[in-house]
Coordinates of C-alpha atoms in Angstrom, one line a residue:
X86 CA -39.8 -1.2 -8.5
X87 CA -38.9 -0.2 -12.4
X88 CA -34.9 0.5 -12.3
X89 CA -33.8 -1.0 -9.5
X90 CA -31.0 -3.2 -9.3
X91 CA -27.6 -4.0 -7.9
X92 CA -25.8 -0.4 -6.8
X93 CA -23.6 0.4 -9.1
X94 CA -19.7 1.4 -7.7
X95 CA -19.4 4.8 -7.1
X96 CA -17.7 6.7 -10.5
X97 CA -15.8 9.7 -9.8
X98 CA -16.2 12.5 -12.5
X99 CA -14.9 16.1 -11.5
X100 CA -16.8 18.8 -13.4
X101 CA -15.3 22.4 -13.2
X102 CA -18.4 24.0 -14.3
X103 CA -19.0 25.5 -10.7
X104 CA -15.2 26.6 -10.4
X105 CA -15.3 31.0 -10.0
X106 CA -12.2 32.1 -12.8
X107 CA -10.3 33.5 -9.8
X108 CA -9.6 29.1 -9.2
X109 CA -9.9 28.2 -12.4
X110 CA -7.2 30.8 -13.6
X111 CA -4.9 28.9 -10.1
X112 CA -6.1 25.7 -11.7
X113 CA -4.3 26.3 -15.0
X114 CA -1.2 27.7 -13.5
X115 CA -0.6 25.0 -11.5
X116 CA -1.5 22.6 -14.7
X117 CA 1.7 24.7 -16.2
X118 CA 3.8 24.6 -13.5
X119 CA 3.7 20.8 -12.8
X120 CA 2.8 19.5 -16.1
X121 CA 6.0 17.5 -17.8
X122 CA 6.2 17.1 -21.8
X123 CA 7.2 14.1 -23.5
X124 CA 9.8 16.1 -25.0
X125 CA 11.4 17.1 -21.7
X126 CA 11.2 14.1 -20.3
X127 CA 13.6 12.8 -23.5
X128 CA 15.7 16.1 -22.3
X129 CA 16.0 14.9 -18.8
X130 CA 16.8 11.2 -20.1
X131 CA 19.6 12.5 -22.1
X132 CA 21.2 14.5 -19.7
X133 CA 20.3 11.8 -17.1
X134 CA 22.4 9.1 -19.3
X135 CA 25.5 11.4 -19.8
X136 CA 25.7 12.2 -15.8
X137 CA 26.0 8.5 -15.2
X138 CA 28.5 7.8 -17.3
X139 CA 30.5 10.8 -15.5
X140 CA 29.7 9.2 -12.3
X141 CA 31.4 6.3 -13.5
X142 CA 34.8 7.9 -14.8
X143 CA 37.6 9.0 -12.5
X144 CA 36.5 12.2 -12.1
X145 CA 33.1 11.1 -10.8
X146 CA 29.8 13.2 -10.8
X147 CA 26.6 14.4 -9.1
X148 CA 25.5 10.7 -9.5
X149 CA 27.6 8.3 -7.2
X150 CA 27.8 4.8 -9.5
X151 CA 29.0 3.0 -6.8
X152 CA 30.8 -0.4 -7.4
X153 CA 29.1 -3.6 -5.5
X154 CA 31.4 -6.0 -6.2
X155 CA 28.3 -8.5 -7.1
X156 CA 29.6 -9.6 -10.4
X157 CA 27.0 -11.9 -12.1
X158 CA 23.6 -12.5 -12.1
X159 CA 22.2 -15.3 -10.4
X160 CA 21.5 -18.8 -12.5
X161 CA 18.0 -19.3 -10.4
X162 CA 20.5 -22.8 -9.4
X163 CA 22.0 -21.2 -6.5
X164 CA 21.6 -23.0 -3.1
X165 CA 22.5 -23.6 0.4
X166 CA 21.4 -21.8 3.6
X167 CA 22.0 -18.1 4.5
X168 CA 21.0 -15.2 6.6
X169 CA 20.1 -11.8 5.6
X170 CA 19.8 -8.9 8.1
X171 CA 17.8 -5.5 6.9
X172 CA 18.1 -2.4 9.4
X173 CA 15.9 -0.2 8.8
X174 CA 14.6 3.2 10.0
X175 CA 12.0 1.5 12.0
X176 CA 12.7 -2.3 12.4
X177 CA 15.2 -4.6 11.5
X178 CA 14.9 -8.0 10.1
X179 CA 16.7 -10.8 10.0
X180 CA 15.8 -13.9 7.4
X181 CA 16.7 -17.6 6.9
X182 CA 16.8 -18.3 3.2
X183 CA 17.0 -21.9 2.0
X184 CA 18.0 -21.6 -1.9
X185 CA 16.6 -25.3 -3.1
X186 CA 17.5 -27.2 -6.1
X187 CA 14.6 -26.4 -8.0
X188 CA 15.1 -23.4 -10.0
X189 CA 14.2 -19.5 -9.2
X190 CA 12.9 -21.3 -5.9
X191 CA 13.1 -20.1 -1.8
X192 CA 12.0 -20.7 1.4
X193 CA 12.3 -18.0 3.6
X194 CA 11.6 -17.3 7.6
X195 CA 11.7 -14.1 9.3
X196 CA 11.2 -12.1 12.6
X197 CA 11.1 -8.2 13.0
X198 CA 13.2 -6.6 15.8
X199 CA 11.5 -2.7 17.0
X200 CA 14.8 -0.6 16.9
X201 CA 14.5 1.3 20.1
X202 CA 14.6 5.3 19.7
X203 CA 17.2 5.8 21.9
X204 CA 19.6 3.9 19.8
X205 CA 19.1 6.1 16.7
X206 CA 20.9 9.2 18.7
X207 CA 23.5 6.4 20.8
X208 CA 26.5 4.9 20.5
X209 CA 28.6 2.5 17.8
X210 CA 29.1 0.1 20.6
X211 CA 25.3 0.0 21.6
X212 CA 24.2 0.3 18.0
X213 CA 26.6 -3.1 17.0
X214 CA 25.7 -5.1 19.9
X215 CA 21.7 -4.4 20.1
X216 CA 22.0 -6.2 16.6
X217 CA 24.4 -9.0 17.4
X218 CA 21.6 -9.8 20.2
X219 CA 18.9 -10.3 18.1
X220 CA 21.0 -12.5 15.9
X221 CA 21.7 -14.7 18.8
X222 CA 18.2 -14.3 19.8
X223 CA 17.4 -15.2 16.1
X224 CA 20.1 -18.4 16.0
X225 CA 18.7 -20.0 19.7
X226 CA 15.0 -19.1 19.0
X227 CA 15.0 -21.5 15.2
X228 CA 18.5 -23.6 15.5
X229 CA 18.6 -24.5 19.4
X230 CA 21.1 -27.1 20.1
X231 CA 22.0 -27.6 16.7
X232 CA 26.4 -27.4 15.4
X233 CA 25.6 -25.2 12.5
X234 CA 29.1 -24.4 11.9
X235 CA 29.2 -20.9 10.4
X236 CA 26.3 -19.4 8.8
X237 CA 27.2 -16.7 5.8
X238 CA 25.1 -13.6 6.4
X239 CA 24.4 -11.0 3.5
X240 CA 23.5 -7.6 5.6
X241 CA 21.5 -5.2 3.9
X242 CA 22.7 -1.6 4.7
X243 CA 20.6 0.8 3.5
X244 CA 22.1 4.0 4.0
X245 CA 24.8 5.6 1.8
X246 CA 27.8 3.5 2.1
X247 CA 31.7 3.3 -0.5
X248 CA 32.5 0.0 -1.2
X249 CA 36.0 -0.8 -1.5
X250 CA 35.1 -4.8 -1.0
X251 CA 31.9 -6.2 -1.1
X252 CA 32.7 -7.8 2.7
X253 CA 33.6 -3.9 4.5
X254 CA 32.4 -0.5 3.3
X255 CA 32.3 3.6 4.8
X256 CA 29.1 4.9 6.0
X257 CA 29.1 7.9 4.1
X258 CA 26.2 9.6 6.2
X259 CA 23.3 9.1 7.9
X260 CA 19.7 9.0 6.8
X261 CA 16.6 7.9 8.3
X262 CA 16.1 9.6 11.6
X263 CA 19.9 7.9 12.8
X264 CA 22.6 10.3 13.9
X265 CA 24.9 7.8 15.8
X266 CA 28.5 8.9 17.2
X267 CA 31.8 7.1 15.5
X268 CA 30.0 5.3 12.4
X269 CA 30.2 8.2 9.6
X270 CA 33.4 7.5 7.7
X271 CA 34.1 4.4 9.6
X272 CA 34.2 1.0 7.7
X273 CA 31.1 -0.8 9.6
X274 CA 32.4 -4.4 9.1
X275 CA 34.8 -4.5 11.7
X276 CA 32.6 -3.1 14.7
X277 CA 29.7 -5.1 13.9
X278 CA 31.8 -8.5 13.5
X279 CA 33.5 -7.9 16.7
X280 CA 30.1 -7.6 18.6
X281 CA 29.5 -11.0 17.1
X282 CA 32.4 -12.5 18.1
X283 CA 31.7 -11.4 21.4
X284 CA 28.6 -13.1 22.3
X285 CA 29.9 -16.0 19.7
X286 CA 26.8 -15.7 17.6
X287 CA 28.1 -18.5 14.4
X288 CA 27.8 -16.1 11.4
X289 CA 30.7 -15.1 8.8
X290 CA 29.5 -11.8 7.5
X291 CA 30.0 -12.8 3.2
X292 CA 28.2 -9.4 1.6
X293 CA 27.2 -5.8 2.8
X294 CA 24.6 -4.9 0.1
X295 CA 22.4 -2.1 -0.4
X296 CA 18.8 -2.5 -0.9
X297 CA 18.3 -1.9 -4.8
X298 CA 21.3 -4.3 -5.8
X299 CA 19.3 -6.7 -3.7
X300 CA 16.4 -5.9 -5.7
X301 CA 18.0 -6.4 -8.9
X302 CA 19.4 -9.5 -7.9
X303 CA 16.3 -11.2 -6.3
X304 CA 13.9 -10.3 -9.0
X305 CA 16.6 -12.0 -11.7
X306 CA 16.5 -14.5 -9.8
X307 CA 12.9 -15.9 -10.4
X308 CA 12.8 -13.6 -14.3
X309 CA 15.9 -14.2 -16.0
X310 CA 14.4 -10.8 -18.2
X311 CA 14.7 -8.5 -14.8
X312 CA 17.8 -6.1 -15.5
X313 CA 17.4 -3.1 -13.4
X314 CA 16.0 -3.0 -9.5
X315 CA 14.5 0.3 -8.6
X316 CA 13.5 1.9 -5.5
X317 CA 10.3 4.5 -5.2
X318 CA 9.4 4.7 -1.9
X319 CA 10.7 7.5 0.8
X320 CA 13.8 8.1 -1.6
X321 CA 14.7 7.0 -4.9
X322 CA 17.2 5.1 -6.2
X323 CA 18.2 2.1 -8.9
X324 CA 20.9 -0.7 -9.8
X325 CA 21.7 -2.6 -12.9
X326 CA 24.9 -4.5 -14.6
X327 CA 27.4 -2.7 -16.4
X328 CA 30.6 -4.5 -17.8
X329 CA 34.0 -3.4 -16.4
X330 CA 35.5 -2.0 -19.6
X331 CA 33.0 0.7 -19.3
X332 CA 33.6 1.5 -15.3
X333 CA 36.6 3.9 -15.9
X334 CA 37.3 4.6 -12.3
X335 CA 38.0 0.9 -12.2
X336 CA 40.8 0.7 -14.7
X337 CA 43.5 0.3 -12.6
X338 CA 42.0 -2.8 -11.1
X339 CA 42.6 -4.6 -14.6
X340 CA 39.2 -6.2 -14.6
X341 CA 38.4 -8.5 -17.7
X342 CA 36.4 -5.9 -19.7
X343 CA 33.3 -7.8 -20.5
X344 CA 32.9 -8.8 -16.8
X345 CA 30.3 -7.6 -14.9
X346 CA 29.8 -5.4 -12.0
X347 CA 26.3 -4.7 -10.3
X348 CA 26.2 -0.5 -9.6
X349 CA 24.3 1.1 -7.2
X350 CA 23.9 4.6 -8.9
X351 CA 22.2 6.2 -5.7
X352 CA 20.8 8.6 -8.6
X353 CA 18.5 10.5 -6.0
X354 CA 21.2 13.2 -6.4
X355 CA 20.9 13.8 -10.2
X356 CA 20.5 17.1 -11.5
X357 CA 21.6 18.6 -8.1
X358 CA 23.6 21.0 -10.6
X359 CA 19.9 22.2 -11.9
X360 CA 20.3 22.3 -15.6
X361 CA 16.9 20.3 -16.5
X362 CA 14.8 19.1 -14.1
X363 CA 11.5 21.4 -14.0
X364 CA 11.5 22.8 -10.8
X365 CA 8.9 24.8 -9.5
X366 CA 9.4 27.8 -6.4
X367 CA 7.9 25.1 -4.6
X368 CA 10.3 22.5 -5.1
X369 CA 13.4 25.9 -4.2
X370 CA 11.7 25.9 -0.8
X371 CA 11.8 21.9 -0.7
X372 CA 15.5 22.1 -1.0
X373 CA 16.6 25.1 0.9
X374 CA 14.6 24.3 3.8
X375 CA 16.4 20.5 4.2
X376 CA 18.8 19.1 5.8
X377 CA 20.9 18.9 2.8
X378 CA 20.2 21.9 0.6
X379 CA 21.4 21.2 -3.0
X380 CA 21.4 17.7 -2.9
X381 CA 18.9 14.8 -3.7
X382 CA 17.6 17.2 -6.4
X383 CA 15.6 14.4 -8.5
X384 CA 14.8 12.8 -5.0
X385 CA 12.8 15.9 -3.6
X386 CA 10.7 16.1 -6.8
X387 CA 9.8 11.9 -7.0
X388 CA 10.3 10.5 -3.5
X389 CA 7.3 9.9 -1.1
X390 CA 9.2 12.0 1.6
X391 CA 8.7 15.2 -0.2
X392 CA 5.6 14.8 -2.0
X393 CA 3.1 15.9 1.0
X394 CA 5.4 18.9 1.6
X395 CA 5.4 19.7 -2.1
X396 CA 1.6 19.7 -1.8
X397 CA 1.2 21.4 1.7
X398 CA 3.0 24.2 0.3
X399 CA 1.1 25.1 -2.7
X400 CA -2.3 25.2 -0.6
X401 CA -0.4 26.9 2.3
X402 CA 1.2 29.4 -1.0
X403 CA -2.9 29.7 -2.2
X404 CA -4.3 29.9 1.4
X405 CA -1.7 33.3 1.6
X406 CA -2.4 34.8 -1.8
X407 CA -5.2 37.4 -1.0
X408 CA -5.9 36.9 -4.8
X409 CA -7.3 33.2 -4.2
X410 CA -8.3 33.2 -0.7
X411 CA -9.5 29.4 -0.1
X412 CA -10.5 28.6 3.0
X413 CA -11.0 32.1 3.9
X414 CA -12.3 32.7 7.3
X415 CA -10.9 29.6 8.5
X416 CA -7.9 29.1 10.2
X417 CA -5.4 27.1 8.6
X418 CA -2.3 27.4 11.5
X419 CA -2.4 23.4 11.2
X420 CA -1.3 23.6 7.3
X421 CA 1.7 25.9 8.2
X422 CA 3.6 22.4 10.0
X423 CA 6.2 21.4 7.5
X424 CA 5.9 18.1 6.3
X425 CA 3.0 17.2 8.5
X426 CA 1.3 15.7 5.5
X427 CA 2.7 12.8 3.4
X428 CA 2.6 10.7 0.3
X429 CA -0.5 8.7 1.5
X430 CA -2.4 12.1 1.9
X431 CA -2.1 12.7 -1.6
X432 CA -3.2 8.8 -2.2
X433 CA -6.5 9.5 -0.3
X434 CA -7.1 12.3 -2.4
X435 CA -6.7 10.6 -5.3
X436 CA -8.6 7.2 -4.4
X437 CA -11.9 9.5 -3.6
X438 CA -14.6 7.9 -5.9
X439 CA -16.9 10.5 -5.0
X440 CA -18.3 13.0 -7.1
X441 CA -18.5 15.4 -4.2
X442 CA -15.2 14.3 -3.1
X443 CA -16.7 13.7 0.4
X444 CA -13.5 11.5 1.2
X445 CA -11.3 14.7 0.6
X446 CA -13.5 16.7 2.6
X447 CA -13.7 14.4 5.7
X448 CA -9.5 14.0 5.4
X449 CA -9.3 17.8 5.5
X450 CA -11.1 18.0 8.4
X451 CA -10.1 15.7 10.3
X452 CA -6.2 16.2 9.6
X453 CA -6.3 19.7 9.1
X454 CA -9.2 21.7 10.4
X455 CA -10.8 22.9 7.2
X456 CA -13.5 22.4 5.3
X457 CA -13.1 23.5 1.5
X458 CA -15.7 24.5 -0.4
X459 CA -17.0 22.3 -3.7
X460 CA -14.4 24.2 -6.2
X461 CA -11.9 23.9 -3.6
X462 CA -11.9 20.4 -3.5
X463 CA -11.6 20.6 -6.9
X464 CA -8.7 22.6 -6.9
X465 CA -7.6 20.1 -4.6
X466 CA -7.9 16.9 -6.5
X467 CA -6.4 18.7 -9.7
X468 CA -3.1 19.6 -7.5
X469 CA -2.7 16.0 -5.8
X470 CA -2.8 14.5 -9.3
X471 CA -0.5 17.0 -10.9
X472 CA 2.2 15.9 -8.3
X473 CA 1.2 12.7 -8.3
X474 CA 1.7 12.7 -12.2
X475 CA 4.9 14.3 -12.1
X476 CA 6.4 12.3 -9.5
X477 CA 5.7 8.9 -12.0
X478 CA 6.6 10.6 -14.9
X479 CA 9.9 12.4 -14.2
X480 CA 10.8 8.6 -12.4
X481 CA 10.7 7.2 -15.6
X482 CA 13.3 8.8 -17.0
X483 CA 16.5 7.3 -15.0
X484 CA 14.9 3.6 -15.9
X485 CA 15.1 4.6 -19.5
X486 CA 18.2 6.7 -19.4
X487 CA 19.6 3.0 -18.1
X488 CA 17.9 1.1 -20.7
X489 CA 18.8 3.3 -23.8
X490 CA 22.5 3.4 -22.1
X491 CA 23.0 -0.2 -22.2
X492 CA 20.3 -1.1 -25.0
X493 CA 18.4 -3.3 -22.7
X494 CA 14.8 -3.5 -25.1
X495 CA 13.4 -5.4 -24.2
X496 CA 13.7 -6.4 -20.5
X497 CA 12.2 -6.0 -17.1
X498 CA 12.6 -4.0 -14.4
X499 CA 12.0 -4.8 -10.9
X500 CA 10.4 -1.9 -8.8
X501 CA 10.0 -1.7 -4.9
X502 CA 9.1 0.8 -2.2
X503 CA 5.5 2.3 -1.4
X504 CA 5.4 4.9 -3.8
X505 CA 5.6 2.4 -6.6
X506 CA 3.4 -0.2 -4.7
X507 CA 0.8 2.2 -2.8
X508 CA 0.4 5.2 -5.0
X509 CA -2.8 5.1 -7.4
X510 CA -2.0 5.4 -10.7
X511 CA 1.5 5.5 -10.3
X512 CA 2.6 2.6 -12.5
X513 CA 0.4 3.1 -15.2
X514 CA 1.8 7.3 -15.3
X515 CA 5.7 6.0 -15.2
X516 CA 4.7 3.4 -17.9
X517 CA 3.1 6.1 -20.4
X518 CA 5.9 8.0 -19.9
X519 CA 8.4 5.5 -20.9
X520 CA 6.5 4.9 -23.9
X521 CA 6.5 8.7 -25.2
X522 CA 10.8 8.4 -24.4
X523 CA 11.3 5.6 -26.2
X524 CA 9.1 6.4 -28.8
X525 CA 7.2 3.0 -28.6
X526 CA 4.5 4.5 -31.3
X527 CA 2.0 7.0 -30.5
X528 CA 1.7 8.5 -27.1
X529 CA -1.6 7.0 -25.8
X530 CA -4.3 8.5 -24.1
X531 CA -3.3 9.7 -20.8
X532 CA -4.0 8.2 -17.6
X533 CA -6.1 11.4 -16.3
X534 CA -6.9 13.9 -19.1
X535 CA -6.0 17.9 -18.6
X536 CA -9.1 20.2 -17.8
X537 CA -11.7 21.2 -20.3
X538 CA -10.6 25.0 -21.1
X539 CA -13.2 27.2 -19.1
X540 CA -14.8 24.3 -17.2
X541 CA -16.5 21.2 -18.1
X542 CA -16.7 17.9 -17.0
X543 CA -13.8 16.0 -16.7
X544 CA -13.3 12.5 -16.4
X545 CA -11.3 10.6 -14.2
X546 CA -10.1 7.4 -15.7
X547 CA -7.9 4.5 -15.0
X548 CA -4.9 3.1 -16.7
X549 CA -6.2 2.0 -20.5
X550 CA -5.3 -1.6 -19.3
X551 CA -8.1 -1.5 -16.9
X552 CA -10.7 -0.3 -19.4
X553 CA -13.2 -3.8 -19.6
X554 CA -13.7 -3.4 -23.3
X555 CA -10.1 -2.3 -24.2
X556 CA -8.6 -4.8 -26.6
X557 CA -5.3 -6.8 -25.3
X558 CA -2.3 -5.6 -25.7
X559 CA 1.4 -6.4 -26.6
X560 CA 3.2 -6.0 -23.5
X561 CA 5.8 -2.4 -23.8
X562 CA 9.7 -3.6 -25.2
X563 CA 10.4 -2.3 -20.7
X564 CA 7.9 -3.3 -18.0
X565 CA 8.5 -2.2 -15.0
X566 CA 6.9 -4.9 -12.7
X567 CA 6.8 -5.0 -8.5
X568 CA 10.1 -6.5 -7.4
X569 CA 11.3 -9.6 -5.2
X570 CA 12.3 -9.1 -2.0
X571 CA 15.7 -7.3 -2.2
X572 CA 16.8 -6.8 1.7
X573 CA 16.2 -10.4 1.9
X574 CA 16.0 -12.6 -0.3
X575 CA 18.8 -10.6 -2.6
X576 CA 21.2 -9.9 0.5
X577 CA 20.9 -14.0 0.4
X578 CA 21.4 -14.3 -3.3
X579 CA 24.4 -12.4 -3.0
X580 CA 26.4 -14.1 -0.2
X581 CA 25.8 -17.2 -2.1
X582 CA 27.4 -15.3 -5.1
X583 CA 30.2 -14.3 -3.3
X584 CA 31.0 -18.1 -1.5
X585 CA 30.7 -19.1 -5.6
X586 CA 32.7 -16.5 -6.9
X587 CA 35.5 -17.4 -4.7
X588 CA 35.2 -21.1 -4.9
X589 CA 36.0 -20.3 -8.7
X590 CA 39.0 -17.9 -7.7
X591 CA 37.4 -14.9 -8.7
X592 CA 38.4 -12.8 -5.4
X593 CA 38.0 -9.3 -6.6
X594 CA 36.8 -7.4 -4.0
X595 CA 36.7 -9.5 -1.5
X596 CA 39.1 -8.4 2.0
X597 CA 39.7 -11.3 3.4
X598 CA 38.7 -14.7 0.3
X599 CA 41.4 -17.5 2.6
X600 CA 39.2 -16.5 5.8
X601 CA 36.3 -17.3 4.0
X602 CA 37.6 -20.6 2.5
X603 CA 38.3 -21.9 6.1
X604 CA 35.5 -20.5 7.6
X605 CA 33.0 -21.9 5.5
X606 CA 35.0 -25.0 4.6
X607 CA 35.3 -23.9 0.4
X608 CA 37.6 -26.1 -1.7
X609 CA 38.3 -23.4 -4.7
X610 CA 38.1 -25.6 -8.2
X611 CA 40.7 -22.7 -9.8
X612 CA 43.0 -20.2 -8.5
X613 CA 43.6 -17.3 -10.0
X614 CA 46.1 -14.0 -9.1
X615 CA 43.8 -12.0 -6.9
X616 CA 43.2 -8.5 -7.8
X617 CA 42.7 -5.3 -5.5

């Protein structure tokens, strides 16, 4: 038969021309209220790079800058044999990384451990020794039999933690679903030792790190041009290298100036003063309604924990308005359960290739109970890549408040956590916006254009990079690029950079450096006056 062929993949094109004003007039409002210039986002940089520079003075700031005590990169000639343990909200994981002698190269073995839901509302004492048995589990299952001495172990503590010492640090609080008894404001080194001790489980703890400086550290690692590790996933957060003149708060510690010191800026909580970031009466019901109101103000805009809610409650806000009425006649009790939907909602929505958006349809009534009509699943679409949009583009702007702070064009930056990995469109959003705050020439064409005044059709298009006939381009002076893995593989890399460090004297930070001479059998090649 004349025509046919191989099926073509299904394109998505949205056309508004069946829209009634009553939507289209929502459509444009919420096209104002979440849309973010290039000239705010330079705003929002600005301010961004003069509130971490506050978090690192005495005073101290919205922004924590905390001090790691991982002071240098690593060569990609590190090696030896450690451990690295990850808890996190749902498992933990505990790895065996061999660090060969070929450069930037690993070998790495791993098991998962379910952490029970009991324990996340327990005890200290149940908490420390649930983990110290799956370490000794861990040892028998891979080393039975075998004198291995004392293992250094870099433990990945994810939560919000001050680090006097890159060996001990104070639980600050609690994230994650955990609310356990005796561990806020208690240093967690001690506890969690002693429950090794007990069972006699051969590990020397040698770092407690947090996930992003793990990040930073393992991406380096294999790309000497990584500079900055970033988190987007359920929260938000980044790490990079600033040199010890420039750390105020650590003055009196009488640090060579140009050293350097890995900081974990937690910078979830920027803004939390609310003097730029565009927030919408949306985003005022995201924070009062938390746990935490008035904190984690950039986190509840960006992070994949808040983006559903963000979205449930401007369809919930529309479903109300007897203006709009969507859905009407339907009920929509389902869509009044706060954060009942999540990021990967959104990222169905957006991954519909259909122009009927059939996909949508089918998710909405199968998670919700509704059936929107054709210009309601436009509506839809439009407000899941408005949020989506924002999220990437407003992320952008603490990687380039970091880069134009320390001048670090160009470079890489190493990016984890399923917002940045799972999202569609999400790296190719946070990359255009980089360009239009740097000002790396004209802005280019955006990754989904705004919708035709009045109707129209509108066009739903990838990043320009996958356009086939596009011509190739120079890579941007700041890629961000998907990261190594920073929980383990960095929590190795940076016990290995603490034994070095103190096998060349260099004992800042460290509690306890004779223990772990004799422990791990360390001749230092220089001594030098340690400093606290």
């Amino acid at each position: 038969m004349v025509g046919m062929g191989p099926k073509k993949a299904p394109s998505r094109r949205g056309s508004y021309a069946d829209v009634p004003h009553s939507l289209m007039g929502q459509i444009n409002k919420l096209e104002y209220l979440f849309t973010v210039s290039g000239e705010k986002l330079k705003e929002i940089t600005d301010h961004f790079i003069s509130e971490l520079d506050k978090g690192l003075s005495v005073e101290g700031g919205n922004i924590p800058m905390i001090p790691t005590w991982v002071m240098e990169y690593p060569d990609g000639y590190e090696t030896g044999t450690f451990l690295a343990l990850d808890m996190g909200g749902t498992n933990l994981r505990i790895c065996e990384v061999t660090l060969p002698e070929e450069k930037g190269e690993f070998d790495i073995i791993q098991s998962k451990y379910r952490m029970p839901e009991e324990l996340k509302t327990g005890t200290a004492d149940e908490l420390w020794a649930y983990i110290a048995d799956c370490l000794q589990q861990f040892i028998e299952y891979h080393h039975e039999g075998e004198d291995l001495g004392k293992l250094p172990l870099g433990f990945t503590f994810s939560y919000p933690v001050t680090q006097h010492y890159i060996d001990h640090g104070i639980l600050q609080r609690w994230t994650k679903g955990f609310d356990i008894d005796g561990v806020e404001g208690v240093d967690v080194v001690p506890p969690f030792e002693a429950a090794l001790a007990e069972r006699g489980v051969p590990i020397k703890l040698a770092a407690l790190i947090n996930d992003t400086t793990g990040t930073m550290i393992a991406s380096h690692y294999t790309d000497d041009m990584m500079k900055i590790g970033c988190i987007f996933g359920t929260g938000c957060n980044a790490a990079y290298m600033e040199n010890c003149g420039s750390i105020p708060k650590l003055a009196h510690m009488k640090l060579p100036p140009d050293s350097l010191m890995a900081i974990n800026c937690e910078y979830g909580a920027f803004d939390n003063e609310h003097l730029v970031l565009p927030r919408t009466k949306y985003d005022l019901v995201v924070d009062e309604e938390s746990p935490r109101p008035g904190q984690q103000s950039f986190e509840k805009m960006i992070a994949g924990l808040y983006l559903g809610e963000i979205f449930r409650l401007v369809i919930l806000d529309l479903a109300e308005n007897p203006d709009v009425r969507i859905f009407e006649g339907q009920d929509y009790n389902k869509l009044k359960k706060p954060y009942s939907l999540d990021a990967s909602f959104l990222s169905a929505i957006e991954e519909d290739p259909f122009e009927n958006l059939q996909d949508t349809h089918d998710l909405f009534t199968s998670k919700l109970d509704l059936r929107p009509s054709k210009p309601e699943l436009e509506l839809i679409r439009r407000l899941a890549e408005l949020i989506g949009t924002r999220a990437a583009r407003l992320s952008a702007c603490g990687v380039a408040a970091i880069c134009k702070k320390k001048d670090l064009q160009p470079c890489h930056v190493g990016a984890d956590g399923s917002v940045f990995n799972k999202y569609p469109h999400f790296k190719a959003r946070g990359a255009q916006a980089l360009r239009e705050i740097l000002d790396w020439g004209p802005p280019p064409e955006p990754v989904f254009p705004p919708a035709a005044p009045g109707g129209g059709r509108l066009a739903r298009r990838g990043s320009a990079s996958s356009q086939t006939n596009a011509p190739p381009k120079e890579p941007d002076p700041v890629e961000v690029l998907p990261a190594e893995d920073g929980s383990g593989v960095g929590a190795a890399l940076i016990a290995a950079l603490t034994l070095k460090r103190i096998k060349m004297g260099n004992v800042a930070g460290i509690k306890d450096p004779e223990a772990m001479l004799k422990l791990f059998g360390i001749q230092q090649e220089k001594r030098t006056v340690e400093v606290r």
